[in-house]
mmCIF file of C-alpha atoms in Angstrom:
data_model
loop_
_atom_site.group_PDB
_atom_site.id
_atom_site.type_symbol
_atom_site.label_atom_id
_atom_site.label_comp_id
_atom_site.label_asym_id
_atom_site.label_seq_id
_atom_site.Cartn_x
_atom_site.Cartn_y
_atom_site.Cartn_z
ATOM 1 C CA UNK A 26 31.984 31.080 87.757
ATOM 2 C CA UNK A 27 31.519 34.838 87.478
ATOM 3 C CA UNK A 28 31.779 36.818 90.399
ATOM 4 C CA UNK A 29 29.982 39.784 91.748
ATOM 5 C CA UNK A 30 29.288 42.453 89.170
ATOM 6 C CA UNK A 31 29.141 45.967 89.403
ATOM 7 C CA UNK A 32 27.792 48.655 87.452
ATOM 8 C CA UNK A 33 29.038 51.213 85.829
ATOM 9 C CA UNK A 34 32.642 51.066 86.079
ATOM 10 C CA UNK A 35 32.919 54.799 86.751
ATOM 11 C CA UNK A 36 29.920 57.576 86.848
ATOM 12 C CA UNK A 37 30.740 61.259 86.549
ATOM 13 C CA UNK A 38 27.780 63.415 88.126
ATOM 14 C CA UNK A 39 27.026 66.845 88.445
ATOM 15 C CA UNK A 40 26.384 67.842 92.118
ATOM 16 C CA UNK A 41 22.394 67.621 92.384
ATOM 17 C CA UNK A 42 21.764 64.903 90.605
ATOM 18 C CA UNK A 43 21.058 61.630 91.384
ATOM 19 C CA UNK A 44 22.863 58.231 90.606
ATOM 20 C CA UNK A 45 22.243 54.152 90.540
ATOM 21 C CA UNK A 46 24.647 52.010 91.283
ATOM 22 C CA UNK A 47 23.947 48.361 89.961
ATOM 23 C CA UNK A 48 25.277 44.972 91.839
ATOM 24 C CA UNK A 49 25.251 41.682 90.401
ATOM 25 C CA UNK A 50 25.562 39.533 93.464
ATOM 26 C CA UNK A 51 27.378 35.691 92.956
ATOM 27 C CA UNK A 52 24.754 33.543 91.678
ATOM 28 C CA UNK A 53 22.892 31.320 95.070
ATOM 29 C CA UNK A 54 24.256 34.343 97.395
ATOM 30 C CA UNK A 55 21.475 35.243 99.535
ATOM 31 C CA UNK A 56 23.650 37.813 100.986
ATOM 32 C CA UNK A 57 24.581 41.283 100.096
ATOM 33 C CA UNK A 58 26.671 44.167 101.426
ATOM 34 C CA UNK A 59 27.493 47.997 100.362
ATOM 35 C CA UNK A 60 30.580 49.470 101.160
ATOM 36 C CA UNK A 61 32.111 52.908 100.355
ATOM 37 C CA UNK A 62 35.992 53.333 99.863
ATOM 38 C CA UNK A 63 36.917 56.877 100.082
ATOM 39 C CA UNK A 64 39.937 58.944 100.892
ATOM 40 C CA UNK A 65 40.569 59.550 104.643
ATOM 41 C CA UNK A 66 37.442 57.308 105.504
ATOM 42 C CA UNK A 67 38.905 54.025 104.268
ATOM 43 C CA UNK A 68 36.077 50.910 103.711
ATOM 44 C CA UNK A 69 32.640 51.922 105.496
ATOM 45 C CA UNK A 70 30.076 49.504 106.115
ATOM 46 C CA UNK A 71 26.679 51.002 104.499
ATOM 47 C CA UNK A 72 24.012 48.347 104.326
ATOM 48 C CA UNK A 73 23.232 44.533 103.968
ATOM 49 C CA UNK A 74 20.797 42.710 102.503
ATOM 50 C CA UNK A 75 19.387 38.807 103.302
ATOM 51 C CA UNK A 76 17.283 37.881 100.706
ATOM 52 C CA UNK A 77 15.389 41.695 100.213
ATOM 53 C CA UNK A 78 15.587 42.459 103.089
ATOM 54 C CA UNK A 79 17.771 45.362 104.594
ATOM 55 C CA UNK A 80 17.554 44.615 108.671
ATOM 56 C CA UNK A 81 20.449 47.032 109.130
ATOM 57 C CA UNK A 82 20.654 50.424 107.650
ATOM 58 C CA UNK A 83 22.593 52.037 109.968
ATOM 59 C CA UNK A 84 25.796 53.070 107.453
ATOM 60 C CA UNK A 85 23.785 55.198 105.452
ATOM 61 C CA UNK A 86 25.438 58.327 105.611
ATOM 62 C CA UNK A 87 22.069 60.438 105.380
ATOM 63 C CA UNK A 88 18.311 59.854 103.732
ATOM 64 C CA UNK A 89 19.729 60.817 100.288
ATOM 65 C CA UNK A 90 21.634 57.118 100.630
ATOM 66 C CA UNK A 91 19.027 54.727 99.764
ATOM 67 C CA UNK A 92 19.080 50.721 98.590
ATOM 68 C CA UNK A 93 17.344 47.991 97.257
ATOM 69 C CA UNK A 94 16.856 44.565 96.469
ATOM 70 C CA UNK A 95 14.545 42.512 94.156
ATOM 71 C CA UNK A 96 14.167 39.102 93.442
ATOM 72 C CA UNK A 97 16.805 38.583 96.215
ATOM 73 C CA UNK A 98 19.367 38.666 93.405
ATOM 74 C CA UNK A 99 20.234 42.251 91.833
ATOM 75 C CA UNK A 100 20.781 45.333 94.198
ATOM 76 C CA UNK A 101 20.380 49.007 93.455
ATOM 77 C CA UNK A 102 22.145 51.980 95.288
ATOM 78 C CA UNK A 103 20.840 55.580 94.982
ATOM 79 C CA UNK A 104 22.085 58.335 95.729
ATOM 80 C CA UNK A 105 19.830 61.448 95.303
ATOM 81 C CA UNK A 106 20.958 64.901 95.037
ATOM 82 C CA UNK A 107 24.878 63.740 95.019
ATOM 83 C CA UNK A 108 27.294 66.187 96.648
ATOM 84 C CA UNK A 109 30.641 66.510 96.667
ATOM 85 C CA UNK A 110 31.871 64.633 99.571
ATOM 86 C CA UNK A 111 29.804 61.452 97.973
ATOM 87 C CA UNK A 112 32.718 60.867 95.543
ATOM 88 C CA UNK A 113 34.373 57.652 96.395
ATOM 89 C CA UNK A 114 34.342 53.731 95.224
ATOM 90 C CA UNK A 115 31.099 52.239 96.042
ATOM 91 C CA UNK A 116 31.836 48.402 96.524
ATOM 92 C CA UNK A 117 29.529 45.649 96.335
ATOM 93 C CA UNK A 118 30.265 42.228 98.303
ATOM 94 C CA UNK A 119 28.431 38.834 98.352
ATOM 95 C CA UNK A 120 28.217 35.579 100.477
ATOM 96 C CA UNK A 121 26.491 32.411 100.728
ATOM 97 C CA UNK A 122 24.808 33.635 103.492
ATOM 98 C CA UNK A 123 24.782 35.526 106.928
ATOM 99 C CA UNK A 124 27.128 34.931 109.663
ATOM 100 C CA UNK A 125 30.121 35.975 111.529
ATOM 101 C CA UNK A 126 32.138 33.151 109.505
ATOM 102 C CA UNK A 127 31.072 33.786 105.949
ATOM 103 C CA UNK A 128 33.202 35.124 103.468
ATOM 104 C CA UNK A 129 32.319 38.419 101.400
ATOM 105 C CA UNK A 130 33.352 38.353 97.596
ATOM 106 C CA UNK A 131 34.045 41.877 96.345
ATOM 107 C CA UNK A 132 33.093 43.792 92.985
ATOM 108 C CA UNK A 133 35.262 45.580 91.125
ATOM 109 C CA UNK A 134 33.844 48.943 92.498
ATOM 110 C CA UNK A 135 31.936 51.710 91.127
ATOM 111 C CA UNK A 136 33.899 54.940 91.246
ATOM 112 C CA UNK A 137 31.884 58.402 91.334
ATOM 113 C CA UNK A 138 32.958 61.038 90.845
ATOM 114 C CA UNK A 139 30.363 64.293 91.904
ATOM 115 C CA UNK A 140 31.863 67.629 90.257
ATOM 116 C CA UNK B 12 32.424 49.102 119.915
ATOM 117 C CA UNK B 13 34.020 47.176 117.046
ATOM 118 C CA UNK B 14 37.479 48.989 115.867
ATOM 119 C CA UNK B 15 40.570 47.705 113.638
ATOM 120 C CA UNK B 16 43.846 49.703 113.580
ATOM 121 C CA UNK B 17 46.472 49.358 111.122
ATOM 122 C CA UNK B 18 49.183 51.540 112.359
ATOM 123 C CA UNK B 19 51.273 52.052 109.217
ATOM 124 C CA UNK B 20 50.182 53.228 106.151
ATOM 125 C CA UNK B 21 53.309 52.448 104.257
ATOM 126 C CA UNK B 22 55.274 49.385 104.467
ATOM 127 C CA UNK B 23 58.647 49.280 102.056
ATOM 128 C CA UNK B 24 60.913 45.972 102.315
ATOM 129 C CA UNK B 25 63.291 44.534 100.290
ATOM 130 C CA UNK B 26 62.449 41.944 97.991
ATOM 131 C CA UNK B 27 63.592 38.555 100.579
ATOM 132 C CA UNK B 28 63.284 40.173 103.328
ATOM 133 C CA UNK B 29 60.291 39.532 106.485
ATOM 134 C CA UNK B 30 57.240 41.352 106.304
ATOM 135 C CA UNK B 31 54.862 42.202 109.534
ATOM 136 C CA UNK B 32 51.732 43.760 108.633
ATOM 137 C CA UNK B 33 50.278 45.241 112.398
ATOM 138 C CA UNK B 34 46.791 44.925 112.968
ATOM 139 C CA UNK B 35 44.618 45.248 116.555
ATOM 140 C CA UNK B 36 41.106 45.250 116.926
ATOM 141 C CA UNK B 37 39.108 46.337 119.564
ATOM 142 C CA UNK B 38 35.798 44.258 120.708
ATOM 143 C CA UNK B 39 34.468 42.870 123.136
ATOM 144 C CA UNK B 40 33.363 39.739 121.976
ATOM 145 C CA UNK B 41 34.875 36.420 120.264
ATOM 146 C CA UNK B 42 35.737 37.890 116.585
ATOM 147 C CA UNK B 43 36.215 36.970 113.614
ATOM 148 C CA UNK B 44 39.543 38.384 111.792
ATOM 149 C CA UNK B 45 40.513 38.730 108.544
ATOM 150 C CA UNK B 46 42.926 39.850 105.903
ATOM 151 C CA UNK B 47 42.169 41.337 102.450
ATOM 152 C CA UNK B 48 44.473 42.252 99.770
ATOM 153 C CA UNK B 49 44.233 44.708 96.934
ATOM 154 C CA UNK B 50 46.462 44.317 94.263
ATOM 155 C CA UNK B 51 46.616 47.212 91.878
ATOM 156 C CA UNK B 52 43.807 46.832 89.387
ATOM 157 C CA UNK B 53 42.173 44.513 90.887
ATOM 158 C CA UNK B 54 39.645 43.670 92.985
ATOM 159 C CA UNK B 55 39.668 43.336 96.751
ATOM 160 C CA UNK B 56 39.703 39.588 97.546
ATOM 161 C CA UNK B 57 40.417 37.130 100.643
ATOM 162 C CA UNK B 58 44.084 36.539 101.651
ATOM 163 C CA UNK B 59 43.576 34.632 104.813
ATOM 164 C CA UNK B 60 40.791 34.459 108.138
ATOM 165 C CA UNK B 61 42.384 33.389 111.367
ATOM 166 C CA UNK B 62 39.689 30.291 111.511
ATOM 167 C CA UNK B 63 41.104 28.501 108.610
ATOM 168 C CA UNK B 64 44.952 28.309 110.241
ATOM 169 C CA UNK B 65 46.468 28.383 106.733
ATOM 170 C CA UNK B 66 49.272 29.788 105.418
ATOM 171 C CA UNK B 67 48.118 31.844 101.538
ATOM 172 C CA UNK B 68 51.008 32.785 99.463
ATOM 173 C CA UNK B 69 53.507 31.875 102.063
ATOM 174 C CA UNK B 70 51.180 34.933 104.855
ATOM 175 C CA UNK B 71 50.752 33.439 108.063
ATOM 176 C CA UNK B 72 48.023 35.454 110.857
ATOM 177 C CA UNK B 73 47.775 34.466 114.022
ATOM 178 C CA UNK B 74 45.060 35.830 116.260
ATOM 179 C CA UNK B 75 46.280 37.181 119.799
ATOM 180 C CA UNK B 76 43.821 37.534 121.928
ATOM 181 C CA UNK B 77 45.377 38.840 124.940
ATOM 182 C CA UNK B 78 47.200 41.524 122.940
ATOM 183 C CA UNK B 79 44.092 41.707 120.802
ATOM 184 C CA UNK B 80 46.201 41.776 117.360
ATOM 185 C CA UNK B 81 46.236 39.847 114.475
ATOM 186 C CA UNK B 82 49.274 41.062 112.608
ATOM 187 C CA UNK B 83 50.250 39.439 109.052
ATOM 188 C CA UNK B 84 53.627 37.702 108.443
ATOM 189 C CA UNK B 85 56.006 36.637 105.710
ATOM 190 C CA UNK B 86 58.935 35.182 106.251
ATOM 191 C CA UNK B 87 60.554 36.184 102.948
ATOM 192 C CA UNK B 88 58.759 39.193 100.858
ATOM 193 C CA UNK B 89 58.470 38.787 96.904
ATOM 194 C CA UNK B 90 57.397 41.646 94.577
ATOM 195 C CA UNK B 91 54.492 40.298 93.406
ATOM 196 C CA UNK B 92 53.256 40.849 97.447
ATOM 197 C CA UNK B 93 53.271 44.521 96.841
ATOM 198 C CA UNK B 94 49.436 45.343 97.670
ATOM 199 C CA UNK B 95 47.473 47.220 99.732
ATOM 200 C CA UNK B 96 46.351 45.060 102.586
ATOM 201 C CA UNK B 97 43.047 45.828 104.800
ATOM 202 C CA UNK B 98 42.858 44.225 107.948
ATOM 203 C CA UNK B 99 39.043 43.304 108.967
ATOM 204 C CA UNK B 100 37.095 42.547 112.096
ATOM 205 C CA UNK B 101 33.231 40.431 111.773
ATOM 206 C CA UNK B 102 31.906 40.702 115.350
ATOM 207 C CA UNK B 103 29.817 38.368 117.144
ATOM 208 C CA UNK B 104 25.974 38.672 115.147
ATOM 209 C CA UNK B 105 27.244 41.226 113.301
ATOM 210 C CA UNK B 106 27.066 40.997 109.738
ATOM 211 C CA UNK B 107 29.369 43.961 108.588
ATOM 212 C CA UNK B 108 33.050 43.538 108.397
ATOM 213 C CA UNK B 109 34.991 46.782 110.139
ATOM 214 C CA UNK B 110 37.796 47.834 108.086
ATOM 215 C CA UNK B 111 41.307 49.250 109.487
ATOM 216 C CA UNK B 112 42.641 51.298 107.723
ATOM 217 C CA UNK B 113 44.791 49.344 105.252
ATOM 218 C CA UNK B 114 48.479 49.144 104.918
ATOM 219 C CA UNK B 115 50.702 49.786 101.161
ATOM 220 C CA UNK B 116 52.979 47.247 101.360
ATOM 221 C CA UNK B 117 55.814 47.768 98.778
ATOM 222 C CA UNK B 118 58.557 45.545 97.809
ATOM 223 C CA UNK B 119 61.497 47.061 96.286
ATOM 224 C CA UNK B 120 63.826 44.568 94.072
#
């Protein structure tokens, strides 16, 4: 079956402006994570979903990082006013559901680029 | 606090030759460890978790607790293995997985 989608591929911003990353999650995954894959900082945890709900926020680098989730299927990441230091690969990971056990399926990755 | 370290950024073997991939975690807790691999172009994707026991692609883990590591094997390295391999830590009600820092493992013919 597919697996989690991510889009775009790539995004090329101009510092200031905002940006939406898209996430297809694994069809019947009720669970979502955000990760960011950067240079120096490795993979960083930045928020999870269960259904559309977002009980834990706290690896959102500042209030510019914001996410949703509707129809507890297809996620949105925004960044507003994108700086420099957001460039990285924003990943996208599904599982069944929560728990210490469950596996996360990774996207391909989103890679942004702020000039 | 929840911590993975993967001491060496660079790994280069010869194609045949045993791999060790080093990875310790720090927590507190019982944890859940696993091992992600990266192969260029690709996406990340699941190599092994210590729960399962198995051996993937001829990679063996096994989870230490008193030395609190979890270090990847091969007995005998083959090029395709050349990847970069994250080490990850899912603590106890946690839902995140903590990253170390991942390891380029490179396997020369």
């Amino acid at each position: 079956g597919a697996g989690v989608s991510q889009s775009p591929s790539n995004k090329v911003t101009e510092k200031g402006k905002d940006v939406e990353l898209r996430c297809d999650p694994i069809s019947g995954h009720t669970a979502l994570y955000w990760y960011r894959q950067s240079l120096g900082q490795g993979l960083e945890f930045l928020i999870y979903f269960q259904g559309n709900s977002a009980p834990d926020k706290s690896g959102l680098p500042s209030d510019r990082f914001s996410a949703e989730r509707t129809g507890g299927s297809v996620s949105t990441l925004t960044i507003q006013r994108t700086q420099q230091e957001d460039s990285a690969v924003y990943l996208c990971a599904s599982s069944l559901s929560l728990g210490q056990k469950n596996i996360q399926y990774f996207g391909a990755g989103t890679r942004l680029s702020v000039l | 606090a929840q911590r993975v370290t993967q001491p060496e950024k660079l790994l280069s073997v010869f194609k045949g030759a045993p791999v060790e991939l080093k990875c310790n975690y720090s927590y507190s807790g019982s944890p859940e460890l696993f091992w992600y691999v990266q192969y260029s172009r690709q996406r990340l994707q699941l190599l092994l978790r210590h729960i399962s026991r198995e051996s993937i692609k001829g990679f063996t883990a096994d989870l230490n607790k008193g030395e609190t590591s979890f270090h990847l094997k091969k007995p005998f390295a083959q090029e395709e293995d050349s990847a970069m391999y994250y080490c990850a830590l899912s603590g106890q009600g946690a839902q995140k997985l903590v990253f170390g820092q991942g390891t380029r493992l490179t396997i020369n013919p």
